[in-house]
Amino acid sequence: MKKTIAFVILLAFAASSLFAQTKTVAGRVTDAGGAGVPGAAISAGGRAVGTTNADGRFSVSVPANTSSIRISSIGFADKDVPVTGAVLAITLSSAEATNLNEVVVTGYSTIQRKKFSGAIAPITGESVRRPTFGSFDQALQGQASGVSVVSNSGQPGSNAIVRIRGNGSINGSNVPLYIMDGIEINAADFASLNANDFDKVEVLKDAVATGMYGSRGANGVIVITTRRGRSGTLQLNYDAQLGWSKLPKDRLVVMNSSQKIDYELQRGNPYGWTVAEQDSLRKVNFNWRDALFQTGITQEHNISASGGTAASRFFASLGYMKQDGILKTTGLERYSARINVDNNIKNWRFGINLQLGYSKIVGTSEANTFLSSPLNAIRWGNPYERDINPNTGDFQETGGPGTGELTSGQPNAAMELYLNYNYSLQTKAVATTYLEFHLPAVPGLYARTNWGVDYTNNETAGFTSPRTSVGIARQGILTRATGRNTRYTGTTSLNYKRTFGKHDIDGGIFTEVVKNDSRNFSFTGYGFTNGFTNEAGITAGSATNPNYIPAVGGGGTQNGILSYFAILNYGYNDKYFLNLVGRRDGSSRFGGNNRWANFGSVGATWVIAQEPFMEKQKFFNDLRLRASIGTNGNQNGIGDYNAIPLFGRVSYAGVAGWAPSSPGNADLKWETNRTINFGLDFSVLNRRLSGTVELYDRKTINLLYNIPLDPSGSGFTSLPSNFGSLRNRGIELSLRGDVIQKRDFRWTLEGNLTWNQNRILDLIQDSSISGIGILAKGQPLNSLYLVESAGVDPATGNALYMKRDKSGTTAVFSVNDKVIVGTTDAPLFGSIGTRFEYKGFDLSATAVFFFNKVIYNNDRGNVINPTYYFDNMSVEVLREWRKPGDITDVPRPSSGTNIGTGVPAPANPYQSQVTRLLESGDFWRLRNVTLGYTFKESTLRSLGLKSARV
């Protein structure tokens, strides 16, 4: 294997010696205002030869017989320019600016946007490279309509939740498919990938755009194209970024020391503080937030090199990133390397792409909801207690020596944070190689094969100290796990691309194989009374003896997909376009009854602006109408062997054996998405304003769903099956406008807006309730199901609840009064951005927003629950009802004694499944602000530099 890889790399570089005779072409590309157009692609004879620098200038090598070059740039029309021998001055005037002529990448092919009926949102590489995020998917927030990106963790390197046009599955996966340089990559591995190597990103949203991915494209597809080498002189680039992050201001205000002491006295002085102790504790006011959190500093460094000739080009990069978490001791460190080589020799094209990444993520051993979680401790920690004992310098254990706890009985969060650890190491390699041959006997006909591997090795470790509250009972806990996942992808195609007069044909037939192989191993060890040094110190023992390993596990799975598909794109007279996709997939995850499935889509485009009746009007510069319909499948989210009965090891009466562990379902089949899409693309006012409107209807049938079973009759509680349907329908709007466009000053505005309505159409039962959540016909996924709070009875202090039928209120809580109160998914979201350019300076900012979503704030519930009065509490409880006639929104306490009377309080249980804990999830947030300055080339020439930006 190593010899094969070495040979492929050697072969790719060897082609660099096969240079043809060339000549140099130089010039500058500008827009209508005279400003240089950076990053414009330059091609000769259909092959890329270079790009413009930050000032729009270029100098490229082209074959000696080249008569013209083509200039392409996002937002401008392609322009063919004759090569005259002189320095070229190329102006892309505002009349030529349009995004309909840009080339989009679908993963299997490239096509001019105006010829494609699919819903595609292009994202520039600069948009995802510039923000300093530990995980690429977080950089997608606000970049495209229809794409919702939510981050639920501040842990550096953690993945965001990305959804394209809503959730389309209940038990299946809703994660989009990610494609990089033609092969699928795992969305969970972005912490090890360097987004600075990405050239552009395309978001594929409807059935035509995702149809070529068949059973893998139901949740949308995100196609990543990495940066390529450009012919010309060797270019070296260095990029450094520095950023910081802080814990946002907490909207939950908790008591200070004096307030907490007073409240405890009102609740009967549970700790028996003396007057002297009370006075001493009132002066402490320890800030748990400052003890546990910090300003997280992020630094990122990238160096890259690119160059070559028309025959061979390369791009290479090295990257380093270090991101300190806002929670002390946490962080991300990443090293990355990339090499891309592309070669053209007569009728052959071949190359390799190799990405290497290594990351270390240091987290915490506590889940976000655990008692010792720092996010909870900054609210629960009593303000009169400290993290460190001022007398001993060791961690505070006021709950008793050796307990790891504070007076309240809760863990000392600082002790948990510093003595425990949790980290994960990931090594990732993504390699692809391609070979393409153009048949000279048949112009436009070419064959291509693309093979790649995505390899990931994960190692995780966690240690819980025997000094901490959780580790005491087991005398310390150590967990270690390793996992390896390898995905192989091979695609071979025969393609044809040709123009005959007014007819334009572009199509191909493909075959593809994808294979996944996963292996894992783990163990958990207990007993470290003498402390922990390394795993070698662990010795076997018994459950009652320290130093033993009671749990060892491991396993492996495989799955694969074999596919055949075809793509046909047809255009007539540069006005009417037809796109057809058909695909047949077979998956090892399904039984023989439904292993194979067929998917297809069709789309059409009418370029209205090209019609004769539009010639005299001056308002529309571009106008294009699109429509598409088709199907996709989804198999993700189910196990690799759900179609067959499985057996597992069991022990009964001390005897080991085997017993059925899963019933299997040979009739399990694909979840199917049917999508209808209508789109309108336009530019007006001499192309100063452009935009896209999309209307879509996405229906999912044969939902992957675990049907409940009666265990007394079957021995199983559920059966993986297909039942039910749901729908997402909505509207998307994207706009971009040049507000001011002058030679030295330019101001642009852009934004996008999405409205998505999600509804469950059919279930095996009318509703399925789980805690505060519910699945119900006619309602959206992730709906909350709570009893409506109706205030406090002034006479008794009891909490009041609205009856389900709205006939009145009651002081008796009943789950039968629950109603659906909203969804945690925002139906309305989007972003707005602006950019100012003045001479060499530029300032850009982007804000994102989400509306019409609700949040169930369990954290608030923890600090207003009167049964937790031994911990710190929200200042909200200072408004508790105390006597008849009090008007307040906080009911009387449900435990302890009545304030000021010493008489036990009547039963008034605290209830959590109520709308009292419901909050609006609407927000506006400034996502990023960037200020930069680009130096003039004339200023840098004496330093031997071509471009520089700070």
JSON list of C-alpha atoms in Angstrom, two decimals, residues 741-872:
[
{"chain": "A", "resi": 741, "resn": "GLN", "atom": "CA", "xyz": [-19.78, 51.81, -6.52]},
{"chain": "A", "resi": 742, "resn": "LYS", "atom": "CA", "xyz": [-17.07, 54.38, -7.17]},
{"chain": "A", "resi": 743, "resn": "ARG", "atom": "CA", "xyz": [-13.42, 54.16, -8.01]},
{"chain": "A", "resi": 744, "resn": "ASP", "atom": "CA", "xyz": [-12.14, 54.56, -4.43]},
{"chain": "A", "resi": 745, "resn": "PHE", "atom": "CA", "xyz": [-15.22, 53.66, -2.44]},
{"chain": "A", "resi": 746, "resn": "ARG", "atom": "CA", "xyz": [-17.62, 50.72, -2.61]},
{"chain": "A", "resi": 747, "resn": "TRP", "atom": "CA", "xyz": [-20.45, 49.71, -0.30]},
{"chain": "A", "resi": 748, "resn": "THR", "atom": "CA", "xyz": [-22.32, 46.44, -0.71]},
{"chain": "A", "resi": 749, "resn": "LEU", "atom": "CA", "xyz": [-25.22, 44.91, 1.23]},
{"chain": "A", "resi": 750, "resn": "GLU", "atom": "CA", "xyz": [-26.34, 41.31, 1.13]},
{"chain": "A", "resi": 751, "resn": "GLY", "atom": "CA", "xyz": [-28.68, 39.11, 3.08]},
{"chain": "A", "resi": 752, "resn": "ASN", "atom": "CA", "xyz": [-30.83, 36.03, 3.07]},
{"chain": "A", "resi": 753, "resn": "LEU", "atom": "CA", "xyz": [-34.12, 35.02, 4.67]},
{"chain": "A", "resi": 754, "resn": "THR", "atom": "CA", "xyz": [-35.71, 31.59, 5.11]},
{"chain": "A", "resi": 755, "resn": "TRP", "atom": "CA", "xyz": [-39.16, 30.56, 6.26]},
{"chain": "A", "resi": 756, "resn": "ASN", "atom": "CA", "xyz": [-39.61, 26.80, 6.75]},
{"chain": "A", "resi": 757, "resn": "GLN", "atom": "CA", "xyz": [-42.80, 25.10, 7.93]},
{"chain": "A", "resi": 758, "resn": "ASN", "atom": "CA", "xyz": [-42.32, 21.58, 9.28]},
{"chain": "A", "resi": 759, "resn": "ARG", "atom": "CA", "xyz": [-45.30, 19.28, 9.86]},
{"chain": "A", "resi": 760, "resn": "ILE", "atom": "CA", "xyz": [-45.77, 15.61, 10.74]},
{"chain": "A", "resi": 761, "resn": "LEU", "atom": "CA", "xyz": [-48.36, 14.20, 8.32]},
{"chain": "A", "resi": 762, "resn": "ASP", "atom": "CA", "xyz": [-48.75, 10.65, 9.57]},
{"chain": "A", "resi": 763, "resn": "LEU", "atom": "CA", "xyz": [-47.62, 8.45, 12.48]},
{"chain": "A", "resi": 764, "resn": "ILE", "atom": "CA", "xyz": [-48.42, 4.95, 13.64]},
{"chain": "A", "resi": 765, "resn": "GLN", "atom": "CA", "xyz": [-50.26, 6.63, 16.54]},
{"chain": "A", "resi": 766, "resn": "ASP", "atom": "CA", "xyz": [-51.79, 10.09, 16.81]},
{"chain": "A", "resi": 767, "resn": "SER", "atom": "CA", "xyz": [-49.04, 11.24, 19.16]},
{"chain": "A", "resi": 768, "resn": "SER", "atom": "CA", "xyz": [-45.98, 10.03, 21.01]},
{"chain": "A", "resi": 769, "resn": "ILE", "atom": "CA", "xyz": [-45.06, 11.82, 24.23]},
{"chain": "A", "resi": 770, "resn": "SER", "atom": "CA", "xyz": [-41.61, 11.79, 25.80]},
{"chain": "A", "resi": 771, "resn": "GLY", "atom": "CA", "xyz": [-41.19, 14.06, 28.82]},
{"chain": "A", "resi": 772, "resn": "ILE", "atom": "CA", "xyz": [-41.66, 17.64, 27.65]},
{"chain": "A", "resi": 773, "resn": "GLY", "atom": "CA", "xyz": [-41.53, 16.67, 23.97]},
{"chain": "A", "resi": 774, "resn": "ILE", "atom": "CA", "xyz": [-44.21, 15.32, 21.67]},
{"chain": "A", "resi": 775, "resn": "LEU", "atom": "CA", "xyz": [-44.56, 13.89, 18.18]},
{"chain": "A", "resi": 776, "resn": "ALA", "atom": "CA", "xyz": [-48.07, 14.63, 16.92]},
{"chain": "A", "resi": 777, "resn": "LYS", "atom": "CA", "xyz": [-49.86, 14.65, 13.59]},
{"chain": "A", "resi": 778, "resn": "GLY", "atom": "CA", "xyz": [-50.15, 18.13, 12.16]},
{"chain": "A", "resi": 779, "resn": "GLN", "atom": "CA", "xyz": [-47.43, 19.52, 14.42]},
{"chain": "A", "resi": 780, "resn": "PRO", "atom": "CA", "xyz": [-43.73, 20.23, 13.80]},
{"chain": "A", "resi": 781, "resn": "LEU", "atom": "CA", "xyz": [-40.90, 18.04, 15.01]},
{"chain": "A", "resi": 782, "resn": "ASN", "atom": "CA", "xyz": [-39.25, 19.11, 18.28]},
{"chain": "A", "resi": 783, "resn": "SER", "atom": "CA", "xyz": [-42.52, 20.47, 19.66]},
{"chain": "A", "resi": 784, "resn": "LEU", "atom": "CA", "xyz": [-42.69, 21.19, 23.38]},
{"chain": "A", "resi": 785, "resn": "TYR", "atom": "CA", "xyz": [-45.61, 19.80, 25.42]},
{"chain": "A", "resi": 786, "resn": "LEU", "atom": "CA", "xyz": [-46.23, 21.67, 28.68]},
{"chain": "A", "resi": 787, "resn": "VAL", "atom": "CA", "xyz": [-48.94, 22.78, 31.06]},
{"chain": "A", "resi": 788, "resn": "GLU", "atom": "CA", "xyz": [-49.59, 26.51, 30.75]},
{"chain": "A", "resi": 789, "resn": "SER", "atom": "CA", "xyz": [-48.68, 28.50, 33.86]},
{"chain": "A", "resi": 790, "resn": "ALA", "atom": "CA", "xyz": [-51.40, 30.92, 34.95]},
{"chain": "A", "resi": 791, "resn": "GLY", "atom": "CA", "xyz": [-49.69, 32.84, 37.74]},
{"chain": "A", "resi": 792, "resn": "VAL", "atom": "CA", "xyz": [-50.05, 32.60, 41.51]},
{"chain": "A", "resi": 793, "resn": "ASP", "atom": "CA", "xyz": [-53.18, 32.57, 43.67]},
{"chain": "A", "resi": 794, "resn": "PRO", "atom": "CA", "xyz": [-52.90, 35.71, 45.90]},
{"chain": "A", "resi": 795, "resn": "ALA", "atom": "CA", "xyz": [-54.90, 34.05, 48.65]},
{"chain": "A", "resi": 796, "resn": "THR", "atom": "CA", "xyz": [-52.93, 30.83, 49.02]},
{"chain": "A", "resi": 797, "resn": "GLY", "atom": "CA", "xyz": [-49.65, 31.37, 47.17]},
{"chain": "A", "resi": 798, "resn": "ASN", "atom": "CA", "xyz": [-50.28, 28.23, 45.14]},
{"chain": "A", "resi": 799, "resn": "ALA", "atom": "CA", "xyz": [-49.15, 28.07, 41.53]},
{"chain": "A", "resi": 800, "resn": "LEU", "atom": "CA", "xyz": [-52.07, 28.17, 39.08]},
{"chain": "A", "resi": 801, "resn": "TYR", "atom": "CA", "xyz": [-52.33, 26.24, 35.82]},
{"chain": "A", "resi": 802, "resn": "MET", "atom": "CA", "xyz": [-54.53, 26.70, 32.78]},
{"chain": "A", "resi": 803, "resn": "LYS", "atom": "CA", "xyz": [-56.89, 23.86, 32.01]},
{"chain": "A", "resi": 804, "resn": "ARG", "atom": "CA", "xyz": [-56.42, 22.22, 28.65]},
{"chain": "A", "resi": 805, "resn": "ASP", "atom": "CA", "xyz": [-59.84, 23.33, 27.38]},
{"chain": "A", "resi": 806, "resn": "LYS", "atom": "CA", "xyz": [-59.17, 26.95, 28.49]},
{"chain": "A", "resi": 807, "resn": "SER", "atom": "CA", "xyz": [-62.25, 26.79, 30.76]},
{"chain": "A", "resi": 808, "resn": "GLY", "atom": "CA", "xyz": [-60.38, 28.22, 33.70]},
{"chain": "A", "resi": 809, "resn": "THR", "atom": "CA", "xyz": [-57.43, 27.78, 36.05]},
{"chain": "A", "resi": 810, "resn": "THR", "atom": "CA", "xyz": [-56.65, 25.21, 38.71]},
{"chain": "A", "resi": 811, "resn": "ALA", "atom": "CA", "xyz": [-54.12, 24.79, 41.51]},
{"chain": "A", "resi": 812, "resn": "VAL", "atom": "CA", "xyz": [-53.90, 21.05, 40.78]},
{"chain": "A", "resi": 813, "resn": "PHE", "atom": "CA", "xyz": [-51.19, 20.10, 38.33]},
{"chain": "A", "resi": 814, "resn": "SER", "atom": "CA", "xyz": [-52.21, 17.43, 35.79]},
{"chain": "A", "resi": 815, "resn": "VAL", "atom": "CA", "xyz": [-50.33, 16.11, 32.77]},
{"chain": "A", "resi": 816, "resn": "ASN", "atom": "CA", "xyz": [-53.72, 15.88, 31.09]},
{"chain": "A", "resi": 817, "resn": "ASP", "atom": "CA", "xyz": [-53.69, 19.68, 30.82]},
{"chain": "A", "resi": 818, "resn": "LYS", "atom": "CA", "xyz": [-50.55, 19.70, 28.65]},
{"chain": "A", "resi": 819, "resn": "VAL", "atom": "CA", "xyz": [-50.70, 21.54, 25.32]},
{"chain": "A", "resi": 820, "resn": "ILE", "atom": "CA", "xyz": [-48.24, 22.13, 22.48]},
{"chain": "A", "resi": 821, "resn": "VAL", "atom": "CA", "xyz": [-46.57, 25.48, 23.13]},
{"chain": "A", "resi": 822, "resn": "GLY", "atom": "CA", "xyz": [-44.07, 25.82, 20.27]},
{"chain": "A", "resi": 823, "resn": "THR", "atom": "CA", "xyz": [-41.03, 24.29, 18.63]},
{"chain": "A", "resi": 824, "resn": "THR", "atom": "CA", "xyz": [-37.34, 24.55, 19.39]},
{"chain": "A", "resi": 825, "resn": "ASP", "atom": "CA", "xyz": [-36.58, 24.88, 15.66]},
{"chain": "A", "resi": 826, "resn": "ALA", "atom": "CA", "xyz": [-36.76, 28.42, 14.29]},
{"chain": "A", "resi": 827, "resn": "PRO", "atom": "CA", "xyz": [-39.16, 28.58, 11.31]},
{"chain": "A", "resi": 828, "resn": "LEU", "atom": "CA", "xyz": [-37.77, 32.01, 10.37]},
{"chain": "A", "resi": 829, "resn": "PHE", "atom": "CA", "xyz": [-34.05, 32.72, 10.16]},
{"chain": "A", "resi": 830, "resn": "GLY", "atom": "CA", "xyz": [-31.46, 34.48, 8.05]},
{"chain": "A", "resi": 831, "resn": "SER", "atom": "CA", "xyz": [-28.58, 36.92, 7.98]},
{"chain": "A", "resi": 832, "resn": "ILE", "atom": "CA", "xyz": [-27.57, 40.38, 6.81]},
{"chain": "A", "resi": 833, "resn": "GLY", "atom": "CA", "xyz": [-24.08, 41.50, 5.90]},
{"chain": "A", "resi": 834, "resn": "THR", "atom": "CA", "xyz": [-22.33, 44.63, 4.73]},
{"chain": "A", "resi": 835, "resn": "ARG", "atom": "CA", "xyz": [-18.92, 45.50, 3.31]},
{"chain": "A", "resi": 836, "resn": "PHE", "atom": "CA", "xyz": [-17.18, 48.85, 2.87]},
{"chain": "A", "resi": 837, "resn": "GLU", "atom": "CA", "xyz": [-14.09, 49.31, 0.70]},
{"chain": "A", "resi": 838, "resn": "TYR", "atom": "CA", "xyz": [-12.14, 52.55, 0.64]},
{"chain": "A", "resi": 839, "resn": "LYS", "atom": "CA", "xyz": [-8.89, 52.55, -1.26]},
{"chain": "A", "resi": 840, "resn": "GLY", "atom": "CA", "xyz": [-6.94, 49.77, 0.49]},
{"chain": "A", "resi": 841, "resn": "PHE", "atom": "CA", "xyz": [-9.18, 49.49, 3.54]},
{"chain": "A", "resi": 842, "resn": "ASP", "atom": "CA", "xyz": [-12.12, 47.13, 3.92]},
{"chain": "A", "resi": 843, "resn": "LEU", "atom": "CA", "xyz": [-14.63, 46.63, 6.70]},
{"chain": "A", "resi": 844, "resn": "SER", "atom": "CA", "xyz": [-17.18, 43.84, 6.72]},
{"chain": "A", "resi": 845, "resn": "ALA", "atom": "CA", "xyz": [-19.73, 42.59, 9.24]},
{"chain": "A", "resi": 846, "resn": "THR", "atom": "CA", "xyz": [-22.37, 39.87, 9.35]},
{"chain": "A", "resi": 847, "resn": "ALA", "atom": "CA", "xyz": [-25.30, 39.39, 11.72]},
{"chain": "A", "resi": 848, "resn": "VAL", "atom": "CA", "xyz": [-27.56, 36.35, 11.99]},
{"chain": "A", "resi": 849, "resn": "PHE", "atom": "CA", "xyz": [-31.08, 36.06, 13.38]},
{"chain": "A", "resi": 850, "resn": "PHE", "atom": "CA", "xyz": [-33.59, 33.37, 14.40]},
{"chain": "A", "resi": 851, "resn": "PHE", "atom": "CA", "xyz": [-37.29, 33.99, 15.11]},
{"chain": "A", "resi": 852, "resn": "ASN", "atom": "CA", "xyz": [-40.39, 32.12, 16.30]},
{"chain": "A", "resi": 853, "resn": "LYS", "atom": "CA", "xyz": [-38.58, 29.45, 18.30]},
{"chain": "A", "resi": 854, "resn": "VAL", "atom": "CA", "xyz": [-38.94, 28.65, 21.99]},
{"chain": "A", "resi": 855, "resn": "ILE", "atom": "CA", "xyz": [-36.49, 27.40, 24.59]},
{"chain": "A", "resi": 856, "resn": "TYR", "atom": "CA", "xyz": [-37.21, 25.27, 27.63]},
{"chain": "A", "resi": 857, "resn": "ASN", "atom": "CA", "xyz": [-34.76, 26.72, 30.16]},
{"chain": "A", "resi": 858, "resn": "ASN", "atom": "CA", "xyz": [-33.95, 23.88, 32.52]},
{"chain": "A", "resi": 859, "resn": "ASP", "atom": "CA", "xyz": [-31.02, 25.87, 33.92]},
{"chain": "A", "resi": 860, "resn": "ARG", "atom": "CA", "xyz": [-33.49, 28.46, 35.14]},
{"chain": "A", "resi": 861, "resn": "GLY", "atom": "CA", "xyz": [-35.58, 25.72, 36.65]},
{"chain": "A", "resi": 862, "resn": "ASN", "atom": "CA", "xyz": [-32.60, 24.55, 38.71]},
{"chain": "A", "resi": 863, "resn": "VAL", "atom": "CA", "xyz": [-32.15, 27.97, 40.35]},
{"chain": "A", "resi": 864, "resn": "ILE", "atom": "CA", "xyz": [-35.81, 28.74, 41.04]},
{"chain": "A", "resi": 865, "resn": "ASN", "atom": "CA", "xyz": [-36.77, 25.31, 42.35]},
{"chain": "A", "resi": 866, "resn": "PRO", "atom": "CA", "xyz": [-37.42, 25.92, 46.09]},
{"chain": "A", "resi": 867, "resn": "THR", "atom": "CA", "xyz": [-36.38, 22.37, 46.96]},
{"chain": "A", "resi": 868, "resn": "TYR", "atom": "CA", "xyz": [-32.82, 23.31, 45.95]},
{"chain": "A", "resi": 869, "resn": "TYR", "atom": "CA", "xyz": [-32.57, 26.15, 48.50]},
{"chain": "A", "resi": 870, "resn": "PHE", "atom": "CA", "xyz": [-29.29, 24.70, 49.86]},
{"chain": "A", "resi": 871, "resn": "ASP", "atom": "CA", "xyz": [-27.62, 25.84, 46.58]},
{"chain": "A", "resi": 872, "resn": "ASN", "atom": "CA", "xyz": [-27.50, 29.38, 45.29]}
]
